[in-house]
Short mmCIF file of C-alpha atoms in Angstrom, two decimals:
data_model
loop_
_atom_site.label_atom_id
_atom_site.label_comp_id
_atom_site.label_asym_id
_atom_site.label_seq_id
_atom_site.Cartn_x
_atom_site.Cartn_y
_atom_site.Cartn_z
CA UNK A 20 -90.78 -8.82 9.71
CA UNK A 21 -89.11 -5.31 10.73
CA UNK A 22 -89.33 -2.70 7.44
CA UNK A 23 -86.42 -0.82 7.02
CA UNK A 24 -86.81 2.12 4.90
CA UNK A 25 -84.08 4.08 3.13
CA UNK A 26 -84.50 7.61 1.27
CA UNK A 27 -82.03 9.88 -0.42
CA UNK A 28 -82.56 13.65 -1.15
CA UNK A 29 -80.46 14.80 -4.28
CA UNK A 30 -79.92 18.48 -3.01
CA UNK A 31 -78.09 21.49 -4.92
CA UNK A 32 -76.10 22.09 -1.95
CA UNK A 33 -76.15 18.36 -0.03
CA UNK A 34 -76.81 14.46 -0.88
CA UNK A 35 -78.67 13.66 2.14
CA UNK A 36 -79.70 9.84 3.14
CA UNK A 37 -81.88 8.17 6.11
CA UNK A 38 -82.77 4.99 7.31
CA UNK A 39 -85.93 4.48 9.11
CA UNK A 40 -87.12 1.89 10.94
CA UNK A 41 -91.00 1.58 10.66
CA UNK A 42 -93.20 -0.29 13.56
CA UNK A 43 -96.06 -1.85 13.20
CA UNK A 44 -98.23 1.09 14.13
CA UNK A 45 -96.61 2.96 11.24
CA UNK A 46 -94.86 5.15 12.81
CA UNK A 47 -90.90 5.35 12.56
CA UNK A 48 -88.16 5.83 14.42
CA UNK A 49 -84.83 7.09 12.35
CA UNK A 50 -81.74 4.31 12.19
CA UNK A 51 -79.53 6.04 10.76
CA UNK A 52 -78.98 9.46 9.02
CA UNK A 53 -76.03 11.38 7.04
CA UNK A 54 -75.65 14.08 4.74
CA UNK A 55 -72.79 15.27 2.78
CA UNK A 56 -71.85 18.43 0.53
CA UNK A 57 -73.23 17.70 -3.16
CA UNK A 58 -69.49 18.06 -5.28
CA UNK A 59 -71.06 20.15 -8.08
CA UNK A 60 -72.51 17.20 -9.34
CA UNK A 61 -76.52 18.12 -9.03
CA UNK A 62 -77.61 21.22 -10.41
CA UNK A 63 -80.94 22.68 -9.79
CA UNK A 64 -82.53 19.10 -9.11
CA UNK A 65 -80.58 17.60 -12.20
CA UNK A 66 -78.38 15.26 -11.87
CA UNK A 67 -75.56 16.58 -14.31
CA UNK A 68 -72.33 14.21 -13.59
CA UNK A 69 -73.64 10.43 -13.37
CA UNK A 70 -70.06 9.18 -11.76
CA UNK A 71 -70.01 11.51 -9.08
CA UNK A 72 -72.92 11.27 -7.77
CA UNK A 73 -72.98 7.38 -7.84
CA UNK A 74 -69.66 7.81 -5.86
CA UNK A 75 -71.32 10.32 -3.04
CA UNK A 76 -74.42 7.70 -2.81
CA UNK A 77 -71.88 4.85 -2.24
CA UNK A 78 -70.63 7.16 0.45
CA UNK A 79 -73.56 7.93 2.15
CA UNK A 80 -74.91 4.44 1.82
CA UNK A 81 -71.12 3.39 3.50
CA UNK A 82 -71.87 5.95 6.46
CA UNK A 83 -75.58 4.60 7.02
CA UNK A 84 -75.16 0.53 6.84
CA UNK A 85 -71.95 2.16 9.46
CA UNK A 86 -74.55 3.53 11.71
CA UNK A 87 -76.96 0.63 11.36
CA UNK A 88 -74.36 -1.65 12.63
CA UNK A 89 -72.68 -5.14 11.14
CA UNK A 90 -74.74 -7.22 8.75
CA UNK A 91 -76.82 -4.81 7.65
CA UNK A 92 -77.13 -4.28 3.70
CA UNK A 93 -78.58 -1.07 2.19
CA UNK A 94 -80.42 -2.77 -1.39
CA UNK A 95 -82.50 -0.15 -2.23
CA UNK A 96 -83.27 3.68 -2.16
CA UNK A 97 -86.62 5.82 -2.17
CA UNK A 98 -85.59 8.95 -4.16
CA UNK A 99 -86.99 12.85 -4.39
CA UNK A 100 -87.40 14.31 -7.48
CA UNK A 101 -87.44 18.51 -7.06
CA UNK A 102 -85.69 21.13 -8.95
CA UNK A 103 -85.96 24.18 -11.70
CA UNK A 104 -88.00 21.93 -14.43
CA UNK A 105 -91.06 20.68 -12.22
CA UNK A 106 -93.99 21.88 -13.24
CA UNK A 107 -98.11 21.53 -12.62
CA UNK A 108 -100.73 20.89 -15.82
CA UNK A 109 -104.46 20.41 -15.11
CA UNK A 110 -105.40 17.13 -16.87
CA UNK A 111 -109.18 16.22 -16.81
CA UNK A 112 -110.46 12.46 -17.95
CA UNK A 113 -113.42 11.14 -17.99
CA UNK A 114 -115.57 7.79 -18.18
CA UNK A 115 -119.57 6.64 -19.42
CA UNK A 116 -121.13 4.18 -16.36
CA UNK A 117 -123.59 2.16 -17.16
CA UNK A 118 -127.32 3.03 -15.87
CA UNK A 119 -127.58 -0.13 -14.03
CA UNK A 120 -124.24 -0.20 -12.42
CA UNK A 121 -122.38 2.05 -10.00
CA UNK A 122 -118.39 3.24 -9.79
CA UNK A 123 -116.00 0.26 -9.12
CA UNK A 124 -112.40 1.00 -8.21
CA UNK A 125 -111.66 -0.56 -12.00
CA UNK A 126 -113.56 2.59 -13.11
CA UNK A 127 -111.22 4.44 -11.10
CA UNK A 128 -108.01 2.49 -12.17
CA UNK A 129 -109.47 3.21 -16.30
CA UNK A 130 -109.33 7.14 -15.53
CA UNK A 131 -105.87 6.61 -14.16
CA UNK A 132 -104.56 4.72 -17.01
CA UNK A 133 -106.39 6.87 -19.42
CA UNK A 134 -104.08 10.26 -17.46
CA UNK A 135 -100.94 8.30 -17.99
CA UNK A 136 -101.45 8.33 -21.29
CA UNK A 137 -101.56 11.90 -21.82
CA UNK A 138 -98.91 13.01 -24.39
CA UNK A 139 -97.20 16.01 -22.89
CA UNK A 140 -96.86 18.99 -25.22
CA UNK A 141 -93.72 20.97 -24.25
CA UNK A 142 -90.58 19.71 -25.74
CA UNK A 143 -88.04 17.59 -23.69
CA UNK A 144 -90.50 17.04 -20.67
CA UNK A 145 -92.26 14.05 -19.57
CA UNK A 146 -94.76 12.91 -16.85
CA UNK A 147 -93.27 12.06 -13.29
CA UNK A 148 -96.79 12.04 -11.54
CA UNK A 149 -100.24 12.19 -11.51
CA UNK A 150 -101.64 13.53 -8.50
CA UNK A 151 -105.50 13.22 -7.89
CA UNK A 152 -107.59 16.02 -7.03
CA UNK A 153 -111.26 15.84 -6.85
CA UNK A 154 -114.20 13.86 -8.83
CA UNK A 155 -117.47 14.91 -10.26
CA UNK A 156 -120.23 12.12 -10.51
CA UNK A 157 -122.64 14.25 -13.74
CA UNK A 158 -121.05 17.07 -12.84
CA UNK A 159 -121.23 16.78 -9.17
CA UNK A 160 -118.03 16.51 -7.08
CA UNK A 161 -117.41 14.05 -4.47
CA UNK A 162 -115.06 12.85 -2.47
CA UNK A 163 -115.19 9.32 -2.92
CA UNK A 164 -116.97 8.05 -6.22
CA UNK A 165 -116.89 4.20 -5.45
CA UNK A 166 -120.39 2.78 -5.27
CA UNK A 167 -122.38 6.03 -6.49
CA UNK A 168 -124.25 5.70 -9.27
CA UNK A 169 -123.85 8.30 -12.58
CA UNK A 170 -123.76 8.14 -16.20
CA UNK A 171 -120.63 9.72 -16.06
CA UNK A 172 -117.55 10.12 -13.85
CA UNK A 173 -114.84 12.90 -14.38
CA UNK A 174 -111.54 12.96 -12.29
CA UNK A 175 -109.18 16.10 -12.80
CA UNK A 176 -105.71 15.96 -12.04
CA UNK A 177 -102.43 17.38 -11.17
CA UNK A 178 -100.08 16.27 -13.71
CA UNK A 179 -96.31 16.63 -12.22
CA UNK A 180 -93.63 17.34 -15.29
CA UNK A 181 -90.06 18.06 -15.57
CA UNK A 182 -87.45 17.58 -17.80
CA UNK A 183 -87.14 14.09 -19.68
CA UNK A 184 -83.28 13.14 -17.97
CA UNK A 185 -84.51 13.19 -14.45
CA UNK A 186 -85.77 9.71 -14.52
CA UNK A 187 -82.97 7.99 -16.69
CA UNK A 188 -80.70 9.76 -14.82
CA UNK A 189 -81.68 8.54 -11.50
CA UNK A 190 -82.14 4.95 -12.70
CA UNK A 191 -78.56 5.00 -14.90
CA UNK A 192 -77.01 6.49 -11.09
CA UNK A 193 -78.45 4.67 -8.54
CA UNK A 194 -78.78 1.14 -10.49
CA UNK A 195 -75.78 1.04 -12.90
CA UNK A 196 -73.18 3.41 -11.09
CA UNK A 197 -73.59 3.08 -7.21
CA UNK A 198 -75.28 -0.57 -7.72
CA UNK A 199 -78.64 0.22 -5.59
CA UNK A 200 -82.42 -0.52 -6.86
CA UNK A 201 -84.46 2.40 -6.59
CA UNK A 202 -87.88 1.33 -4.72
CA UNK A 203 -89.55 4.82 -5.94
CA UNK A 204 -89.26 8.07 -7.04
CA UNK A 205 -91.32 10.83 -5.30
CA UNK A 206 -91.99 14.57 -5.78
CA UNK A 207 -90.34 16.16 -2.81
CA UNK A 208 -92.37 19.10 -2.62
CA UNK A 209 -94.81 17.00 -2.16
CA UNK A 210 -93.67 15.02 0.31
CA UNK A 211 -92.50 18.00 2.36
CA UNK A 212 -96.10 19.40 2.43
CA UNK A 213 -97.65 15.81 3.45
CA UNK A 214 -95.00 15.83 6.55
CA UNK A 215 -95.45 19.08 7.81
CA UNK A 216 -98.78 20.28 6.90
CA UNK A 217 -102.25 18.44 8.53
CA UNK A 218 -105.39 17.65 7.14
CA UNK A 219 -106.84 20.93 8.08
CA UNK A 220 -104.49 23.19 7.35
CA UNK A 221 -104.44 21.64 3.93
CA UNK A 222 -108.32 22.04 3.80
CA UNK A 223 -107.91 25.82 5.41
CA UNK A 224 -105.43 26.73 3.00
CA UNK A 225 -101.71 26.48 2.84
CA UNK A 226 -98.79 27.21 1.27
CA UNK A 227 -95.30 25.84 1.37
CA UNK A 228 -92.21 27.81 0.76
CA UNK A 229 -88.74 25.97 0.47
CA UNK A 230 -85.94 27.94 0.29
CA UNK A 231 -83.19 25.99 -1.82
CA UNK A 232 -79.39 26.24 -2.31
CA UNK A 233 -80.38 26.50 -6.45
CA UNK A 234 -84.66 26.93 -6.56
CA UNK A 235 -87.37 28.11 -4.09
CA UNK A 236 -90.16 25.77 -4.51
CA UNK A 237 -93.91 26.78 -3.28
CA UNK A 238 -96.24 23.92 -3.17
CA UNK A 239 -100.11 25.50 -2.62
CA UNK A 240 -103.63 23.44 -1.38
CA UNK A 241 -106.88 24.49 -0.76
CA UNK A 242 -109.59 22.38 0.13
CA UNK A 243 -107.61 19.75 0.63
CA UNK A 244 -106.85 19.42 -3.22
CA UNK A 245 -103.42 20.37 -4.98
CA UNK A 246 -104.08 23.83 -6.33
CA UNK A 247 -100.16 23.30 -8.10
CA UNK A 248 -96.53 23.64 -7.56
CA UNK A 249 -94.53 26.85 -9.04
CA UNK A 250 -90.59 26.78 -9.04
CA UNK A 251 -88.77 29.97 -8.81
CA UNK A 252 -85.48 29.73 -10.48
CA UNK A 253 -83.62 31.86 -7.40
CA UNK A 254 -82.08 30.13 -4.13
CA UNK A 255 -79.80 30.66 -1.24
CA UNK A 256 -76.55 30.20 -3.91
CA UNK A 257 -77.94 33.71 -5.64
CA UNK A 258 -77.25 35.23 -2.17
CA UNK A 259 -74.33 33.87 -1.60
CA UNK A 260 -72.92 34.90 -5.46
CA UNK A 261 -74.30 38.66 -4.87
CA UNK A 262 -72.07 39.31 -1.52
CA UNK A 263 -68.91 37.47 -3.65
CA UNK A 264 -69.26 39.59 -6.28
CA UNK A 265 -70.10 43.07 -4.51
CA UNK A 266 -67.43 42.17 -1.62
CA UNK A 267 -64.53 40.55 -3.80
CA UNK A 268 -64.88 37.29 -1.78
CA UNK A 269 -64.79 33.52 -2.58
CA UNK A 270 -68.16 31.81 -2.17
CA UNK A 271 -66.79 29.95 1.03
CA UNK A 272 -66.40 33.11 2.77
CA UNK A 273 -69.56 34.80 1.69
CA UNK A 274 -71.78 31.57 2.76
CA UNK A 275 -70.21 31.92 6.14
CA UNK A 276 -70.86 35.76 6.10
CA UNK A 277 -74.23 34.98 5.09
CA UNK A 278 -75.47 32.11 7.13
CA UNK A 279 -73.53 33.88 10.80
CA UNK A 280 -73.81 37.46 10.45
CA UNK A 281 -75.99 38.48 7.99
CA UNK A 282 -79.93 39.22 7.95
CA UNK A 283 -82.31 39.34 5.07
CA UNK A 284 -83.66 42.77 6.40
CA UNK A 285 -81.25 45.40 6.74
CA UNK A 286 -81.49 47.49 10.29
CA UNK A 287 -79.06 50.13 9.10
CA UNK A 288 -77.36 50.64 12.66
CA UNK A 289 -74.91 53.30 13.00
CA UNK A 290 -71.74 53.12 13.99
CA UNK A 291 -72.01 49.48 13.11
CA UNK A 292 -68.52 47.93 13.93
CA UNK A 293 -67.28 45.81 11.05
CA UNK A 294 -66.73 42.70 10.19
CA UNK A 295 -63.18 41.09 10.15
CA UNK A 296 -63.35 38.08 7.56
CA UNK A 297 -60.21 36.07 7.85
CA UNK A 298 -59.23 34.57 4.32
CA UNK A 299 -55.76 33.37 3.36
CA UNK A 300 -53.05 36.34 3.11
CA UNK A 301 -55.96 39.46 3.67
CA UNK A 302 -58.25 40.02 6.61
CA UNK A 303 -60.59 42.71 5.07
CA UNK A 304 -63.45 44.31 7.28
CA UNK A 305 -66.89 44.78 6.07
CA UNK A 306 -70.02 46.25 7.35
CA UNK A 307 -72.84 44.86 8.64
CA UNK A 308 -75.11 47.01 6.88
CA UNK A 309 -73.55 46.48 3.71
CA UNK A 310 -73.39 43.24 4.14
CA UNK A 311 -77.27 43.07 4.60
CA UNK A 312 -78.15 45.22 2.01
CA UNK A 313 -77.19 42.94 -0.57
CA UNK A 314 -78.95 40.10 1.10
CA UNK A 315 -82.34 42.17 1.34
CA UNK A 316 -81.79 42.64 -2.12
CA UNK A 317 -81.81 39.28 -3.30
CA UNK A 318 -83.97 38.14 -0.70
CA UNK A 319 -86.95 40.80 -1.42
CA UNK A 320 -86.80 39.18 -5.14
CA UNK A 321 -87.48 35.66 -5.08
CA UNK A 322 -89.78 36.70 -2.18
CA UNK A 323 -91.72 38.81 -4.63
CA UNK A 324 -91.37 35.82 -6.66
CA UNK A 325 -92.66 33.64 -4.29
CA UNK A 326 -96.18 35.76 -3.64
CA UNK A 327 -96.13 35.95 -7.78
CA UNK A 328 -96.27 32.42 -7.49
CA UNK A 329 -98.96 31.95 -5.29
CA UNK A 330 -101.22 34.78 -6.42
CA UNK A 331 -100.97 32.32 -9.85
CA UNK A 332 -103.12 29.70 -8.03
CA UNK A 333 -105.15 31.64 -5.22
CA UNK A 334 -105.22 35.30 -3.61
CA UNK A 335 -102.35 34.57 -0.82
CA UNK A 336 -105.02 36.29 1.76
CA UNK A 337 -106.91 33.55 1.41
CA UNK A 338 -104.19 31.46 2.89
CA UNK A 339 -106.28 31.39 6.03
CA UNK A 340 -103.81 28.36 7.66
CA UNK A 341 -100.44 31.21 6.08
CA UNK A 342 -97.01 29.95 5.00
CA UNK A 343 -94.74 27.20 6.10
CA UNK A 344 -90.94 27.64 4.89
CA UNK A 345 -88.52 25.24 5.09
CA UNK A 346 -85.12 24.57 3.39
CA UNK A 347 -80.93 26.18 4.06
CA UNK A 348 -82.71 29.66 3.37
CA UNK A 349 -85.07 29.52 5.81
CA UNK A 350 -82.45 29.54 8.75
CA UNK A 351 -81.77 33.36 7.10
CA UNK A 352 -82.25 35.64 9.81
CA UNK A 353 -85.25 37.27 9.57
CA UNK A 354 -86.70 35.52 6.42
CA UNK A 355 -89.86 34.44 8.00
CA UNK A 356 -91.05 38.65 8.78
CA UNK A 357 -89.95 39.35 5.25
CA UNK A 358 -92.31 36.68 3.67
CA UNK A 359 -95.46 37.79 5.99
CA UNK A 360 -94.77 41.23 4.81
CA UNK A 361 -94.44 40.45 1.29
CA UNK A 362 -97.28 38.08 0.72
CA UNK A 363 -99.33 39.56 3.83
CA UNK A 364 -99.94 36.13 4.90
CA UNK A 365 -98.65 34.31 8.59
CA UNK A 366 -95.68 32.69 8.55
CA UNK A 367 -93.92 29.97 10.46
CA UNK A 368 -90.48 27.83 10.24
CA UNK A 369 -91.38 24.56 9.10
CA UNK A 370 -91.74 21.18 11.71
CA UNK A 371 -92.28 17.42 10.38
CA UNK A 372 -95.07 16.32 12.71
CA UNK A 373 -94.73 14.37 15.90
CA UNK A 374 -97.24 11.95 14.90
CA UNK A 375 -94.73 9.97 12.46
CA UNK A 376 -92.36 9.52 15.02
CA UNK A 377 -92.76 7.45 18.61
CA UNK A 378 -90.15 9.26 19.92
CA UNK A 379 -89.72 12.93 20.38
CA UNK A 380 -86.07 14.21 21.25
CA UNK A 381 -84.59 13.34 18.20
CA UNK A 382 -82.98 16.38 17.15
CA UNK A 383 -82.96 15.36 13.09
CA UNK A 384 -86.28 15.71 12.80
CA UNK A 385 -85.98 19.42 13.40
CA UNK A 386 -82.51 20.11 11.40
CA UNK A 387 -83.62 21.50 7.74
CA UNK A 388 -81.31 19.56 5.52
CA UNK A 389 -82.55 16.11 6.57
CA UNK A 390 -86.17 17.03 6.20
CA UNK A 391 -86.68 16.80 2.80
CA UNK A 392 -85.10 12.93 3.04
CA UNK A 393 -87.10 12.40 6.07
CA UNK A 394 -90.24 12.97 4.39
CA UNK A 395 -89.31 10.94 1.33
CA UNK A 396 -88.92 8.38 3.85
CA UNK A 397 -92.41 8.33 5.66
CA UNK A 398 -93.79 7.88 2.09
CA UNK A 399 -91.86 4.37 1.65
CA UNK A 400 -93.80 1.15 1.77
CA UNK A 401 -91.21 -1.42 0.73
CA UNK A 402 -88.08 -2.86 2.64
CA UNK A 403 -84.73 -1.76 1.61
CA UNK A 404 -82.51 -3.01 4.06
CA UNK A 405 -81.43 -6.74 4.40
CA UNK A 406 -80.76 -7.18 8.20
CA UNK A 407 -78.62 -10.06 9.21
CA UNK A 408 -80.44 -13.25 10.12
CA UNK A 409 -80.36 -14.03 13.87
CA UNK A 410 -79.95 -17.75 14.74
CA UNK A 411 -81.95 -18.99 18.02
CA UNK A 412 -79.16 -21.44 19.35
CA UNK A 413 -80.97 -24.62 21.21
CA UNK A 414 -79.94 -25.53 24.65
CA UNK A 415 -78.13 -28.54 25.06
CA UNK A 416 -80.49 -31.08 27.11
CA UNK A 417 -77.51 -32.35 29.97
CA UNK A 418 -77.77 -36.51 30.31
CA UNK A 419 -77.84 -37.24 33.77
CA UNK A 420 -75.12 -40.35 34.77
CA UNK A 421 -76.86 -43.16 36.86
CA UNK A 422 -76.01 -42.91 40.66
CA UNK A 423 -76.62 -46.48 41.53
CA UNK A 424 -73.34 -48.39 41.99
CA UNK A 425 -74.78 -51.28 40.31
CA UNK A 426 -74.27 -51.39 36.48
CA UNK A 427 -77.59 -52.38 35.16
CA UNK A 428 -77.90 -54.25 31.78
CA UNK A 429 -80.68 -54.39 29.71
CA UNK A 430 -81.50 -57.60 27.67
CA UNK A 431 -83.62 -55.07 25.55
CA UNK A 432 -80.84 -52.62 24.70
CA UNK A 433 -81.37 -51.32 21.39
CA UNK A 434 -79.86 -48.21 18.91
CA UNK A 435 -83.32 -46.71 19.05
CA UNK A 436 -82.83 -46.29 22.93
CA UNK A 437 -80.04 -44.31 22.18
CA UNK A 438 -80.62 -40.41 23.37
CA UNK A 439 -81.49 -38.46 20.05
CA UNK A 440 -79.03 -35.33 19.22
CA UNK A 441 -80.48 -32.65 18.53
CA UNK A 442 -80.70 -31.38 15.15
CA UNK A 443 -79.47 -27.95 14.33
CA UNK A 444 -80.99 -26.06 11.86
CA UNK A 445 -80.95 -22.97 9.87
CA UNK A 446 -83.61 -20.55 8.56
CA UNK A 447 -83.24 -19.68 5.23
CA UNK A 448 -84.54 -16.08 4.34
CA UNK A 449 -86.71 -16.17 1.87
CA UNK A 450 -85.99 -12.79 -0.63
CA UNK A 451 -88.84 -10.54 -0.65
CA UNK A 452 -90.40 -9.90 -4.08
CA UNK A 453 -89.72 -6.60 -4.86
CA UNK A 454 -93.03 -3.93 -5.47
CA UNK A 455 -92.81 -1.77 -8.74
CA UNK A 456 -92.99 2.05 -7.41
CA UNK A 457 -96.21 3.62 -7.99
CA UNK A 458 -96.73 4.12 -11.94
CA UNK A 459 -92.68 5.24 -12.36
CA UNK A 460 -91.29 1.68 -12.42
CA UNK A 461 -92.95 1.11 -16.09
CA UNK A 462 -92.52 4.55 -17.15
CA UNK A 463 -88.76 4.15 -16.21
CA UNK A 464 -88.40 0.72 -17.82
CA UNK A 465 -89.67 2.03 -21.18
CA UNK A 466 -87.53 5.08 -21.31
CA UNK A 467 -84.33 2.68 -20.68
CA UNK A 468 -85.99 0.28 -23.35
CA UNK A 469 -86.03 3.16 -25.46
CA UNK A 470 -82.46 4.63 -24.79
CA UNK A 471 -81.29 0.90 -25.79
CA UNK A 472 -82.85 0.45 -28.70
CA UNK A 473 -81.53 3.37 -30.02
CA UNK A 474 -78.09 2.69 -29.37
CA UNK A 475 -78.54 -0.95 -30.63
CA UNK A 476 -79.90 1.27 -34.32
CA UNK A 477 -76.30 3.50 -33.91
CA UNK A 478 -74.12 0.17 -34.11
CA UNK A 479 -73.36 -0.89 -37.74
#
């Protein structure tokens, strides 16, 4: 059966949704793909207006099943978590083996049940993930613990957090509002890194910069493991507010001003001829090295932030596979020298690699605000597309006439001589069972349990 998988990025600045279609040798090849401006309705990865974002999903999901072509039935959505709240907490758990026995993966599945349970200490947060980084068999780390014998077996984590409404809020959205089931929930800085960084640069050392419309996100690993994710409360619309305010513009007209002629390090040219910005009733002029000077401005700080944020977790020399950046800021002119002067580490633009895809001209898979939706998608495991069901018709088997002139008759002529019709028949499709997402589906369930009981306590 053909998998058809279907992700949606919840962007400060865009909704973004794709359609993939995977092939058997797990690679994809991308149906359909759309994006749209997010109507103020998201705000730095929180969904703030439930109705209005159901109504841009319905959209989207219009604009893909569009693409996709007649028949075809979006059911389902994987979804990215990001934003301001997210946040990393090492979690370590541990477990006594037996002398006689060795780890089982039901050893493993204990430790993982035992870090779900971990009751998270800051106020108005909850658990979206649990990410696992290494294990230590008596105090000796190894990669893969099944079958080796130890009294005792530690696993230490990544806990992912963020604020308690991001999973009701999806669910009440996506479910209630804009009618779609919602096959997962994953962290999209996460995601990102797994799509554009390999194996070896994770081992090597690598960091992941995404410059957003509302937060710049870095995501760091080291030896392969998670070292955590830090969320800088600055983005692209910072920029954009600094040049309105300083320049007397709408925001329209500075994100233009920003995104065509501007340049996060300012060359101070002389004579510079000036800009002419066309707005209704005024064309005012304004020059370039203004114009660039409050970019650099802004830019240089949640830069400085960003190699704050990575000196947290590891000294960013030791970054020895640099800095990938992605996201709307990276396409700043520029931006990629600033960050390798800042944190004195390389620095490239961000690619999803080939090896997902069986085909390579695609242009998507190189345009910055479908990435983060692409990557969702490559994690997705379970169908959410109903394609329509194709009916083999059967040939008609032609009865030849007799060509004798004599008219034969048969003493033995019977009903069961009779040619046989041929039957026609339909295959029903059988519904797939649907797959709980990885540990979120419970988690979700219980905090909508919760929400109703509490209402059901309210009515008198």
């Amino acid at each position: 059966m053909t998998q058809y998988i279907a992700a949606i990025d919840l962007g400060t600045s865009h909704i973004t949704g794709v359609v993939g279609k995977k092939n058997s040798d797990g690679t994809f090849l991308i149906s359909a793909a759309e994006t749209m401006p997010t109507p103020g309705c998201i705000v730095r990865g929180n969904i703030t207006n439930l109705g209005v974002t159901a109504d841009s999903i319905v959209k989207i999901t219009d604009k893909l099943e569009a693409h996709l072509g007649d028949g075809f039935t979006i059911n389902s959505y994987y979804v990215g978590a990001g934003g301001q709240s997210l946040q990393t907490v090492d979690y370590t758990v541990s477990k006594e083996i037996a002398a006689d026995a060795t780890v089982t993966q039901q050893d493993i599945d204990d430790l993982e049940e035992l870090c779900r349970l971990y009751k998270i200490q800051k106020k108005n947060f909850q658990l979206i993930d649990a990410i696992k980084t290494v294990y230590y068999a008596d105090g000796n780390k190894v990669s893969n613990p099944i079958d080796v014998s130890c009294l005792k077996l530690e696993a230490r984590y990544k806990l992912v957090i963020g604020d308690e409404r991001i999973l009701p809020n999806i669910g009440k959205t996506f479910k209630d509002r804009a009618s779609k089931e919602v096959a997962g929930v994953l962290i999209t800085p996460l995601t990102l890194a797994d799509a554009m960084m390999s194996d070896d640069e994770k081992k090597l050392g690598c960091a992941l910069v995404s410059f957003g419309a509302g937060v710049t996100t870095v995501t760091v690993y080291k030896e392969n493991v998670l070292l955590g994710i830090s969320v800088i409360p600055f983005g692209g619309n910072d920029i954009t507010n600094d040049i309105s305010a300083v320049e007397q513009l709408t925001d329209t007209v500075s994100e233009k001003l920003k995104t065509q002629n501007g340049s996060v390090l300012n060359p101070d040219i002389e004579n510079a001829q000036p800009i002419t910005v066309e707005m209704e009733g005024a064309t005012p002029e304004i020059s370039p090295n203004d114009l660039n000077a409050i970019i650099e401005g802004r830019a240089r700080e949640i830069i400085h932030n960003v190699r704050a944020g990575i000196a947290a977790m590891i000294d960013p020399k030791a970054l020895s596979s640099g800095i990938i950046i992605t996201g709307g800021g990276a396409e700043l002119e520029n931006i990629a020298q600033l960050v390798k002067e800042i944190c004195g580490a390389k620095t490239r633009l961000s690619a999803i690699r080939s090896n997902y895809f069986n085909t390579g001209d695609d242009t998507r898979l190189g345009n910055l605000v479908y990435m983060p939706a692409i990557s969702i998608m490559l994690k997705g495991t379970e169908n959410c597309v109903v394609a329509p069901v194709v009916v083999e018709e059967k040939p008609v088997v032609a009865i030849e006439p007799q060509t004798s002139s004599e008219v034969v008759i048969s003493p033995h002529f019977d009903k069961k001589d009779t040619p046989k019709q041929p039957k026609w028949t339909e295959k029903k499709s059988k519904k797939e069972k649907k797959k709980p997402w990885w540990g979120m589906k419970d988690l979700f369930a219980d905090v909508l349990d919760e929400e109703k009981e509490g209402d059901n306590e309210q009515k008198y």
